[in-house]
Every structure is written in C-alpha cells, then in structure tokens.
mmCIF file of C-alpha atoms in Angstrom:
data_model
loop_
_atom_site.group_PDB
_atom_site.id
_atom_site.type_symbol
_atom_site.label_atom_id
_atom_site.label_comp_id
_atom_site.label_asym_id
_atom_site.label_seq_id
_atom_site.Cartn_x
_atom_site.Cartn_y
_atom_site.Cartn_z
ATOM 1 C CA MET U 1 71.087 104.348 78.595
ATOM 2 C CA ILE U 2 73.586 101.623 78.391
ATOM 3 C CA GLU U 3 75.905 103.450 80.351
ATOM 4 C CA THR U 4 73.565 104.230 83.100
ATOM 5 C CA HIS U 5 72.700 100.540 83.289
ATOM 6 C CA LYS U 6 76.301 99.375 83.756
ATOM 7 C CA LYS U 7 76.938 102.148 86.256
ATOM 8 C CA ARG U 8 73.836 100.804 88.319
ATOM 9 C CA ARG U 9 75.224 97.398 88.093
ATOM 10 C CA GLN U 10 78.533 98.415 89.169
ATOM 11 C CA LEU U 11 77.068 100.115 92.061
ATOM 12 C CA ILE U 12 74.875 97.097 93.139
ATOM 13 C CA ILE U 13 78.111 94.768 92.800
ATOM 14 C CA LEU U 14 80.184 97.229 94.974
ATOM 15 C CA VAL U 15 77.357 97.447 97.738
ATOM 16 C CA ALA U 16 77.065 93.865 97.898
ATOM 17 C CA LEU U 17 80.988 93.149 98.168
ATOM 18 C CA CYS U 18 81.233 95.870 100.674
ATOM 19 C CA ILE U 19 78.839 93.729 102.809
ATOM 20 C CA VAL U 20 80.674 90.740 102.073
ATOM 21 C CA ALA U 21 84.037 92.320 103.063
ATOM 22 C CA LEU U 22 82.281 93.420 106.451
ATOM 23 C CA LEU U 23 80.990 89.897 107.093
ATOM 24 C CA THR U 24 84.429 88.469 106.228
ATOM 25 C CA MET U 25 85.909 91.133 108.819
ATOM 26 C CA ALA U 26 83.921 90.164 111.378
ATOM 27 C CA PHE U 27 84.439 86.424 110.666
ATOM 28 C CA SER U 28 88.140 87.143 110.948
ATOM 29 C CA MET U 29 87.892 88.902 114.324
ATOM 30 C CA THR U 30 85.762 86.662 115.947
ATOM 31 C CA THR U 31 87.281 83.302 115.061
ATOM 32 C CA GLY U 32 90.700 81.690 115.954
ATOM 33 C CA ASP U 33 92.279 79.712 119.068
ATOM 34 C CA PHE U 34 90.720 82.574 120.979
ATOM 35 C CA LYS U 35 86.930 82.565 120.758
ATOM 36 C CA MET U 36 85.174 86.117 120.563
ATOM 37 C CA THR U 37 81.648 86.362 120.363
ATOM 38 C CA VAL U 38 79.992 89.123 118.145
ATOM 39 C CA PRO U 39 78.718 91.186 121.298
ATOM 40 C CA GLN U 40 82.235 91.026 122.738
ATOM 41 C CA PHE U 41 83.744 92.022 119.349
ATOM 42 C CA PHE U 42 81.583 95.004 119.374
ATOM 43 C CA ARG U 43 81.929 96.010 122.951
ATOM 44 C CA THR U 44 85.797 95.768 122.740
ATOM 45 C CA LEU U 45 85.882 97.713 119.366
ATOM 46 C CA PHE U 46 84.372 100.649 121.135
ATOM 47 C CA GLY U 47 86.510 100.556 124.149
ATOM 48 C CA ASP U 48 84.294 98.314 126.496
ATOM 49 C CA GLY U 49 86.270 94.981 126.618
ATOM 50 C CA ASP U 50 88.383 93.449 129.069
ATOM 51 C CA ALA U 51 92.237 93.701 129.085
ATOM 52 C CA THR U 52 92.220 90.371 127.350
ATOM 53 C CA ASP U 53 89.778 90.929 124.673
ATOM 54 C CA THR U 54 91.437 94.274 123.904
ATOM 55 C CA MET U 55 94.815 92.913 123.573
ATOM 56 C CA VAL U 56 93.658 90.091 121.270
ATOM 57 C CA LEU U 57 91.683 92.454 119.108
ATOM 58 C CA PHE U 58 93.871 95.302 118.808
ATOM 59 C CA GLU U 59 97.292 93.731 119.040
ATOM 60 C CA PHE U 60 96.843 90.429 117.070
ATOM 61 C CA ARG U 61 93.789 90.172 114.928
ATOM 62 C CA MET U 62 93.423 93.737 113.831
ATOM 63 C CA PRO U 63 96.897 94.376 112.289
ATOM 64 C CA ARG U 64 96.658 90.960 110.479
ATOM 65 C CA LEU U 65 93.331 91.806 109.173
ATOM 66 C CA VAL U 66 94.564 95.193 107.970
ATOM 67 C CA VAL U 67 97.600 93.687 106.335
ATOM 68 C CA THR U 68 95.532 91.030 104.213
ATOM 69 C CA LEU U 69 92.874 93.321 103.071
ATOM 70 C CA LEU U 70 95.494 95.973 101.820
ATOM 71 C CA SER U 71 97.891 93.105 100.359
ATOM 72 C CA GLY U 72 94.778 91.664 98.466
ATOM 73 C CA MET U 73 93.791 95.157 97.161
ATOM 74 C CA ALA U 74 97.515 95.656 96.095
ATOM 75 C CA LEU U 75 97.850 92.328 94.175
ATOM 76 C CA ALA U 76 94.482 92.389 92.678
ATOM 77 C CA VAL U 77 95.151 96.211 91.431
ATOM 78 C CA SER U 78 98.750 94.949 90.108
ATOM 79 C CA GLY U 79 97.466 91.986 88.541
ATOM 80 C CA ALA U 80 94.767 94.269 86.808
ATOM 81 C CA LEU U 81 97.982 96.599 85.580
ATOM 82 C CA LEU U 82 99.983 94.042 84.369
ATOM 83 C CA GLN U 83 97.124 92.249 82.280
ATOM 84 C CA SER U 84 96.256 95.653 80.582
ATOM 85 C CA ILE U 85 99.682 97.008 79.933
ATOM 86 C CA THR U 86 100.750 93.617 78.361
ATOM 87 C CA LYS U 87 97.389 92.681 77.071
ATOM 88 C CA ASN U 88 97.922 89.383 78.419
ATOM 89 C CA PRO U 89 94.813 87.909 80.545
ATOM 90 C CA LEU U 90 97.235 85.499 82.223
ATOM 91 C CA ALA U 91 99.673 88.225 83.738
ATOM 92 C CA ASP U 92 99.992 88.040 87.388
ATOM 93 C CA PRO U 93 102.851 88.927 89.584
ATOM 94 C CA GLY U 94 102.981 85.500 91.196
ATOM 95 C CA ILE U 95 102.575 83.574 87.566
ATOM 96 C CA ILE U 96 104.977 85.574 85.490
ATOM 97 C CA GLY U 97 107.700 85.450 88.314
ATOM 98 C CA ILE U 98 107.885 88.932 89.969
ATOM 99 C CA ASN U 99 107.128 87.518 93.264
ATOM 100 C CA ALA U 100 109.798 84.868 92.811
ATOM 101 C CA GLY U 101 112.171 87.695 92.099
ATOM 102 C CA SER U 102 111.208 89.667 95.228
ATOM 103 C CA GLY U 103 111.727 86.271 97.248
ATOM 104 C CA PHE U 104 115.221 85.999 95.885
ATOM 105 C CA PHE U 105 116.080 89.342 97.093
ATOM 106 C CA ILE U 106 114.683 88.717 100.488
ATOM 107 C CA VAL U 107 116.785 85.388 100.696
ATOM 108 C CA LEU U 108 119.724 87.683 99.868
ATOM 109 C CA LEU U 109 118.941 90.089 102.503
ATOM 110 C CA ILE U 110 118.314 87.231 105.156
ATOM 111 C CA MET U 111 121.778 85.750 104.390
ATOM 112 C CA PHE U 112 123.521 89.177 105.331
ATOM 113 C CA MET U 113 121.172 90.161 108.142
ATOM 114 C CA PRO U 114 119.421 88.785 111.084
ATOM 115 C CA VAL U 115 115.592 87.999 111.289
ATOM 116 C CA ASP U 116 114.369 90.833 113.146
ATOM 117 C CA SER U 117 110.743 92.436 112.451
ATOM 118 C CA SER U 118 111.686 95.802 113.957
ATOM 119 C CA THR U 119 114.218 96.360 111.174
ATOM 120 C CA PHE U 120 112.505 94.495 108.298
ATOM 121 C CA VAL U 121 109.703 96.748 108.188
ATOM 122 C CA TYR U 122 111.933 99.465 106.649
ATOM 123 C CA ILE U 123 114.442 97.111 104.577
ATOM 124 C CA LEU U 124 112.398 94.180 103.579
ATOM 125 C CA PRO U 125 110.175 96.000 101.124
ATOM 126 C CA LEU U 126 112.923 97.843 99.499
ATOM 127 C CA PHE U 127 114.808 94.904 98.812
ATOM 128 C CA SER U 128 111.480 93.041 97.658
ATOM 129 C CA MET U 129 110.813 95.979 95.183
ATOM 130 C CA ILE U 130 114.155 95.755 93.699
ATOM 131 C CA GLY U 131 113.930 92.086 93.007
ATOM 132 C CA GLY U 132 110.686 92.281 91.567
ATOM 133 C CA LEU U 133 111.478 95.287 89.186
ATOM 134 C CA LEU U 134 114.586 93.821 88.014
ATOM 135 C CA THR U 135 112.750 90.374 87.427
ATOM 136 C CA ALA U 136 109.823 92.347 85.412
ATOM 137 C CA LEU U 137 112.547 93.962 83.397
ATOM 138 C CA PHE U 138 114.179 91.050 82.361
ATOM 139 C CA ILE U 139 111.016 89.010 81.398
ATOM 140 C CA PHE U 140 109.522 91.852 79.472
ATOM 141 C CA ILE U 141 113.115 92.526 77.607
ATOM 142 C CA LEU U 142 112.948 88.581 76.584
ATOM 143 C CA SER U 143 109.373 88.556 75.576
ATOM 144 C CA TYR U 144 109.241 91.487 73.513
ATOM 145 C CA LYS U 145 109.487 91.325 69.754
ATOM 146 C CA LYS U 146 110.435 94.113 67.401
ATOM 147 C CA ASN U 147 107.190 95.727 65.607
ATOM 148 C CA GLU U 148 104.864 93.238 67.549
ATOM 149 C CA GLY U 149 105.236 94.291 71.134
ATOM 150 C CA ILE U 150 105.302 91.807 74.194
ATOM 151 C CA GLN U 151 104.392 88.343 73.183
ATOM 152 C CA PRO U 152 101.761 87.027 75.894
ATOM 153 C CA VAL U 153 102.413 83.287 75.558
ATOM 154 C CA ARG U 154 106.275 84.109 75.581
ATOM 155 C CA MET U 155 106.071 86.063 78.386
ATOM 156 C CA ILE U 156 104.140 83.432 80.411
ATOM 157 C CA LEU U 157 106.507 80.813 79.439
ATOM 158 C CA ILE U 158 109.766 83.082 80.368
ATOM 159 C CA GLY U 159 108.124 84.108 83.527
ATOM 160 C CA VAL U 160 107.545 80.651 84.660
ATOM 161 C CA GLY U 161 110.757 79.531 83.831
ATOM 162 C CA MET U 162 112.219 82.649 85.694
ATOM 163 C CA ALA U 163 110.117 81.745 88.762
ATOM 164 C CA THR U 164 111.636 78.151 88.734
ATOM 165 C CA ALA U 165 115.174 79.442 88.256
ATOM 166 C CA LEU U 166 114.760 81.916 91.030
ATOM 167 C CA SER U 167 113.000 79.686 93.529
ATOM 168 C CA GLY U 168 115.641 76.878 92.705
ATOM 169 C CA ALA U 169 118.573 79.309 93.627
ATOM 170 C CA SER U 170 116.601 80.667 96.616
ATOM 171 C CA ILE U 171 116.473 77.001 97.728
ATOM 172 C CA MET U 172 120.154 76.489 97.173
ATOM 173 C CA MET U 173 121.023 79.379 99.257
ATOM 174 C CA THR U 174 118.883 78.600 102.183
ATOM 175 C CA SER U 175 120.667 75.328 102.402
ATOM 176 C CA THR U 176 123.184 77.371 104.402
ATOM 177 C CA PHE U 177 120.626 78.932 106.782
ATOM 178 C CA LYS U 178 120.286 78.731 110.478
ATOM 179 C CA SER U 179 116.696 77.500 111.692
ATOM 180 C CA ASP U 180 115.118 80.565 112.486
ATOM 181 C CA GLN U 181 115.964 82.164 109.115
ATOM 182 C CA MET U 182 114.956 78.637 107.492
ATOM 183 C CA GLU U 183 111.648 78.998 109.391
ATOM 184 C CA PHE U 184 110.950 82.390 108.336
ATOM 185 C CA ILE U 185 111.727 81.824 104.561
ATOM 186 C CA SER U 186 109.691 78.636 104.370
ATOM 187 C CA ALA U 187 106.777 80.609 105.904
ATOM 188 C CA TRP U 188 107.257 83.360 103.377
ATOM 189 C CA TYR U 189 107.076 80.909 100.334
ATOM 190 C CA ALA U 190 104.028 79.120 101.400
ATOM 191 C CA GLY U 191 102.224 82.440 101.719
ATOM 192 C CA SER U 192 102.111 82.736 105.602
ATOM 193 C CA ILE U 193 100.877 86.205 106.758
ATOM 194 C CA TRP U 194 104.207 86.810 108.801
ATOM 195 C CA GLY U 195 103.977 91.067 109.033
ATOM 196 C CA ASP U 196 100.919 90.984 110.992
ATOM 197 C CA THR U 197 101.928 94.026 113.438
ATOM 198 C CA TRP U 198 101.008 97.622 113.306
ATOM 199 C CA PRO U 199 104.324 99.003 111.806
ATOM 200 C CA PHE U 200 103.943 96.503 108.712
ATOM 201 C CA ALA U 201 100.237 97.577 108.361
ATOM 202 C CA ILE U 202 101.034 101.220 108.336
ATOM 203 C CA MET U 203 103.986 100.938 105.988
ATOM 204 C CA LEU U 204 101.526 98.982 103.506
ATOM 205 C CA ALA U 205 98.709 101.278 104.252
ATOM 206 C CA VAL U 206 100.817 104.361 103.309
ATOM 207 C CA ALA U 207 101.928 102.455 100.010
ATOM 208 C CA VAL U 208 98.538 101.593 99.102
ATOM 209 C CA CYS U 209 97.126 104.946 99.818
ATOM 210 C CA ILE U 210 99.699 106.938 97.793
ATOM 211 C CA LEU U 211 99.607 104.426 94.750
ATOM 212 C CA LEU U 212 95.935 103.565 94.365
ATOM 213 C CA PRO U 213 94.825 107.013 93.439
ATOM 214 C CA ILE U 214 97.574 107.265 90.771
ATOM 215 C CA VAL U 215 96.242 104.145 89.419
ATOM 216 C CA PHE U 216 92.583 105.386 89.272
ATOM 217 C CA MET U 217 93.609 108.852 87.880
ATOM 218 C CA LYS U 218 95.252 106.599 84.895
ATOM 219 C CA ALA U 219 92.278 104.698 84.244
ATOM 220 C CA ASN U 220 91.495 106.336 80.733
ATOM 221 C CA THR U 221 95.227 105.905 79.655
ATOM 222 C CA LEU U 222 94.994 102.144 80.800
ATOM 223 C CA ASN U 223 91.702 101.964 78.607
ATOM 224 C CA ILE U 224 93.635 103.425 75.730
ATOM 225 C CA LEU U 225 96.701 101.139 76.446
ATOM 226 C CA ASN U 226 94.594 98.039 76.213
ATOM 227 C CA THR U 227 93.663 99.020 72.455
ATOM 228 C CA HIS U 228 96.035 98.508 69.544
ATOM 229 C CA GLU U 229 99.449 100.350 69.724
ATOM 230 C CA HIS U 230 98.769 102.541 66.853
ATOM 231 C CA ILE U 231 95.517 103.869 68.374
ATOM 232 C CA SER U 232 97.396 104.713 71.755
ATOM 233 C CA THR U 233 100.055 106.658 69.689
ATOM 234 C CA GLY U 234 97.645 108.391 67.465
ATOM 235 C CA VAL U 235 95.691 109.831 70.512
ATOM 236 C CA GLY U 236 99.006 111.222 71.892
ATOM 237 C CA VAL U 237 99.572 108.719 74.657
ATOM 238 C CA GLY U 238 103.382 108.001 75.161
ATOM 239 C CA VAL U 239 103.069 104.421 75.094
ATOM 240 C CA ASN U 240 106.539 103.432 76.374
ATOM 241 C CA ARG U 241 106.562 106.291 78.939
ATOM 242 C CA GLN U 242 103.340 105.187 80.397
ATOM 243 C CA ARG U 243 103.922 101.466 80.431
ATOM 244 C CA MET U 244 107.285 102.014 82.424
ATOM 245 C CA ILE U 245 105.280 104.217 84.928
ATOM 246 C CA LEU U 246 102.352 101.706 85.253
ATOM 247 C CA VAL U 247 104.769 98.584 85.591
ATOM 248 C CA SER U 248 106.570 100.251 88.037
ATOM 249 C CA ILE U 249 103.522 101.053 90.301
ATOM 250 C CA ALA U 250 102.280 97.150 89.584
ATOM 251 C CA VAL U 251 105.531 95.911 90.790
ATOM 252 C CA PHE U 252 105.927 98.270 93.607
ATOM 253 C CA LEU U 253 102.217 97.236 94.986
ATOM 254 C CA SER U 254 103.077 93.548 94.715
ATOM 255 C CA SER U 255 106.448 93.962 96.073
ATOM 256 C CA CYS U 256 105.356 95.747 99.365
ATOM 257 C CA ALA U 257 102.405 93.204 99.597
ATOM 258 C CA VAL U 258 104.444 89.944 99.102
ATOM 259 C CA ALA U 259 107.073 91.542 101.688
ATOM 260 C CA VAL U 260 104.598 91.206 104.438
ATOM 261 C CA SER U 261 102.163 88.552 103.367
ATOM 262 C CA GLY U 262 104.569 86.093 101.734
ATOM 263 C CA GLY U 263 104.522 84.492 98.338
ATOM 264 C CA ILE U 264 100.778 85.011 97.491
ATOM 265 C CA GLY U 265 99.716 84.090 93.683
ATOM 266 C CA PHE U 266 96.536 84.112 91.944
ATOM 267 C CA ILE U 267 95.084 87.005 93.817
ATOM 268 C CA GLY U 268 96.201 89.324 90.787
ATOM 269 C CA LEU U 269 94.646 86.776 88.383
ATOM 270 C CA LEU U 270 91.136 86.217 90.169
ATOM 271 C CA GLY U 271 90.239 89.662 91.019
ATOM 272 C CA PRO U 272 90.558 91.380 87.763
ATOM 273 C CA HIS U 273 89.181 88.315 85.804
ATOM 274 C CA ILE U 274 85.927 88.154 88.057
ATOM 275 C CA ALA U 275 85.541 91.943 87.741
ATOM 276 C CA ARG U 276 85.645 92.063 84.300
ATOM 277 C CA SER U 277 83.366 89.278 83.920
ATOM 278 C CA LEU U 278 80.739 91.501 86.049
ATOM 279 C CA VAL U 279 81.054 94.601 84.712
ATOM 280 C CA GLY U 280 83.209 94.847 81.307
ATOM 281 C CA PRO U 281 86.704 95.703 80.720
ATOM 282 C CA ARG U 282 86.582 99.478 81.370
ATOM 283 C CA HIS U 283 89.068 100.218 84.071
ATOM 284 C CA GLN U 284 86.877 102.805 85.892
ATOM 285 C CA MET U 285 84.370 100.086 86.076
ATOM 286 C CA PHE U 286 86.210 97.010 87.062
ATOM 287 C CA MET U 287 89.156 97.913 89.029
ATOM 288 C CA PRO U 288 87.219 99.091 92.227
ATOM 289 C CA ILE U 289 85.498 95.745 92.140
ATOM 290 C CA ALA U 290 88.705 93.805 91.456
ATOM 291 C CA LEU U 291 90.157 95.735 94.432
ATOM 292 C CA LEU U 292 87.450 94.651 96.809
ATOM 293 C CA ILE U 293 87.334 90.966 95.510
ATOM 294 C CA GLY U 294 91.210 90.769 96.132
ATOM 295 C CA ALA U 295 90.824 92.201 99.710
ATOM 296 C CA ILE U 296 87.860 89.830 100.455
ATOM 297 C CA LEU U 297 89.707 86.352 98.879
ATOM 298 C CA LEU U 298 92.930 86.999 101.000
ATOM 299 C CA ALA U 299 91.276 87.988 104.186
ATOM 300 C CA LEU U 300 89.165 84.786 103.923
ATOM 301 C CA SER U 301 91.703 82.535 103.015
ATOM 302 C CA ASP U 302 93.748 83.603 105.718
ATOM 303 C CA THR U 303 90.784 83.164 108.399
ATOM 304 C CA LEU U 304 90.057 79.817 107.044
ATOM 305 C CA GLY U 305 93.936 79.057 107.106
ATOM 306 C CA ARG U 306 93.857 80.093 110.662
ATOM 307 C CA ILE U 307 91.061 77.755 111.748
ATOM 308 C CA LEU U 308 91.679 74.664 109.706
ATOM 309 C CA LEU U 309 94.171 72.097 110.863
ATOM 310 C CA GLN U 310 94.571 73.833 114.366
ATOM 311 C CA PRO U 311 96.724 74.630 116.020
ATOM 312 C CA ALA U 312 99.191 74.722 113.072
ATOM 313 C CA GLY U 313 96.786 76.096 110.666
ATOM 314 C CA ILE U 314 97.366 76.412 106.858
ATOM 315 C CA PRO U 315 99.154 79.250 105.196
ATOM 316 C CA ALA U 316 96.954 81.769 103.407
ATOM 317 C CA GLY U 317 98.940 81.291 99.964
ATOM 318 C CA ILE U 318 98.066 77.669 100.087
ATOM 319 C CA ILE U 319 94.329 78.262 100.253
ATOM 320 C CA VAL U 320 94.336 81.028 97.639
ATOM 321 C CA SER U 321 96.401 78.485 95.264
ATOM 322 C CA ILE U 322 93.911 75.785 95.814
ATOM 323 C CA MET U 323 91.147 78.123 94.435
ATOM 324 C CA GLY U 324 93.320 79.918 91.888
ATOM 325 C CA ALA U 325 95.229 77.088 90.083
ATOM 326 C CA PRO U 326 92.080 75.483 88.465
ATOM 327 C CA TYR U 327 91.156 79.016 87.149
ATOM 328 C CA PHE U 328 94.554 79.453 86.040
ATOM 329 C CA LEU U 329 94.258 76.271 83.786
ATOM 330 C CA TYR U 330 91.230 77.175 82.582
ATOM 331 C CA LEU U 331 92.335 80.515 81.384
ATOM 332 C CA MET U 332 95.596 79.043 79.965
ATOM 333 C CA ASN U 333 93.591 76.403 77.842
ATOM 334 C CA ARG U 334 90.888 79.210 76.585
ATOM 335 C CA SER U 335 94.226 81.652 75.626
ATOM 336 C CA ALA U 336 95.894 78.541 73.728
ATOM 337 C CA GLN U 337 92.492 77.977 71.840
ATOM 338 C CA ASN U 338 92.074 81.616 70.837
ATOM 339 C CA GLU U 339 95.588 81.559 69.825
ATOM 340 C CA TYR U 340 95.301 78.658 67.445
#
C-alpha cells in the first residue's frame, strides 16, 4: 500500500515537472532579443514560418535549449551519483572541485590550440573529462581513511581547496592569453552557455543517451551502496569496482556538460536534494525527478540570464549560483550539526 502510494506520488510529480519543462521550453523559445509570439513559434516549429523565424528558432534557440536541458540532466544525475557513492549529501561536481579540474585542463588545451568551435566539439569534452577524472581521483585518495572509507567533511574541504588551487593556477596561466582566448575562458568560468550549436548538442545527446540508461540500470546497486559497507559486501556487491564505474560515469557526465555549458555549479546539489525530499531516497524513485529538476533549473536560468540586463545578459552559472549558494550553506550547517 505504501509502495503504491509512493509510485502514485512519483507519477504525479513527474507529470507536473513535465508540464513545467514544456512551459520553460516555450518560454525559452519565444523570448530574447528577437521577439516571437506563441503562434509564430508553433507555425515555425511545424515548417510554416518565414525565413527569419526559422533561422532564429532552429539555428540559434533550439540547439541552445537542447544543450541547457541535457547539461542540467547530466549535472543532476552526476550529483546524485556522487552523493550516493560517497554518502555525502554535499557532494556536487562543482563544489568538490571536479569542474575546476575540467576547467584547468580546458585552459591547458587553449594554451596550445586556437579557440575554434569546429574542432573543440571533438577535443574539448575529452580534455574536460581527463581533468575531471584526475581531480576526482586525487580528492577521493586524500579524503579516504582506512577502515572508515571516504570522510564527507574531509572530502568537501579537500574539494574546495582543490577548486581554489586549480582556479588560481588557471587564472595565472590565462595572464598570457590573447583577447579571444581570454574572452572564451572568462565566459566559461562564469557559466555562459557557449557551445550552443548543433554539433555540441549532438555530442552531448550521444553521451547522455548512452550513460543515463546505464545509471538507471544500476539503481539497485546504488541503493545498496548507500547502506553500510558491510551490508553491500554481504549481498555480493563488489563495492570498490562499482564505485569506480559509477564515479567514472558521474565525472564523464559532468565533464561533458561543463565542456559546453561552462563552469555551472549547484545543479548537482539542488536537483537530487529536492527530488529526495519529494519521493524519498530510493534511486528508482528520485533520479527521474532529479533529472527533470536539473533540466528545468538550467534552462530557466539561461533564459532569465538572456533577458535580464539586455543586451549583455547574465551567464546562466551566475543565476544558478544565486539560487544554489544559500541552499548549500543551509545543508552545510545542517550537516555540521548532525556530525557534532
């Protein structure tokens, strides 16, 4: 009876979030420098618009929307994985320094290669992933304590320290950059959606479509890993092997997302936490909701950023940080109170 009630609640929330997502998409498609009414949007969507409307919708707004939706999904699922694997409610690719590692390797790439979106679509995600994986590995090694596993507070402190150090090193290296390189990396660190063309959208879609089904197939494994380590071992789960696989997936998802959307933080924190508060901690229940929340948050933040303070606008990463920073401080305070 309780299980049926939870599934019904999940279904209602999923339907409500799908409606919100559709409204967010319509809002994103019809607002900006070039005004487009809802009837115009639907006419153009179904091939009945004029040349200007068609170009604006299909060449500018739609690929950008696809990138923000997919990036939000990837970051939310990545945060959910990291929180479950480390049993740390504060884990997030941006907060624990993984995004800073990706950014550092992107700076290294730009130092030796011209800023060119036609080649970046193939190379940038690779460098972003290598940086994220190496940073995650270093943080996990330093925060691991024998017989006790990964220490949550230690991981946060080491992650923040790593993020600060890598960001400082990146800033020092950018002092030698040319104007176009400096403009690109500044926009990236601010969380500006720069990879807003179809090649980047397709690259991200391929990564998300391959990895998300694997994550959902491992939902039961994640439920077990979220319990005590002795229980995980007792039911036959290869704890270390599964952690390595899932951490790699989490880092790959976040690295692909930030490669095209910039240094976005807090999506991986907000999405899973809100979802768990709505339907509980079982991964089959909360991850689909977290995925939709992440997509809505980033798409809405990007749209608001584009229409506020026109014509310059505000990067989506800043809008997300304004929403996420107070929530992070609240969770940090609650975590500290529970620990002591």
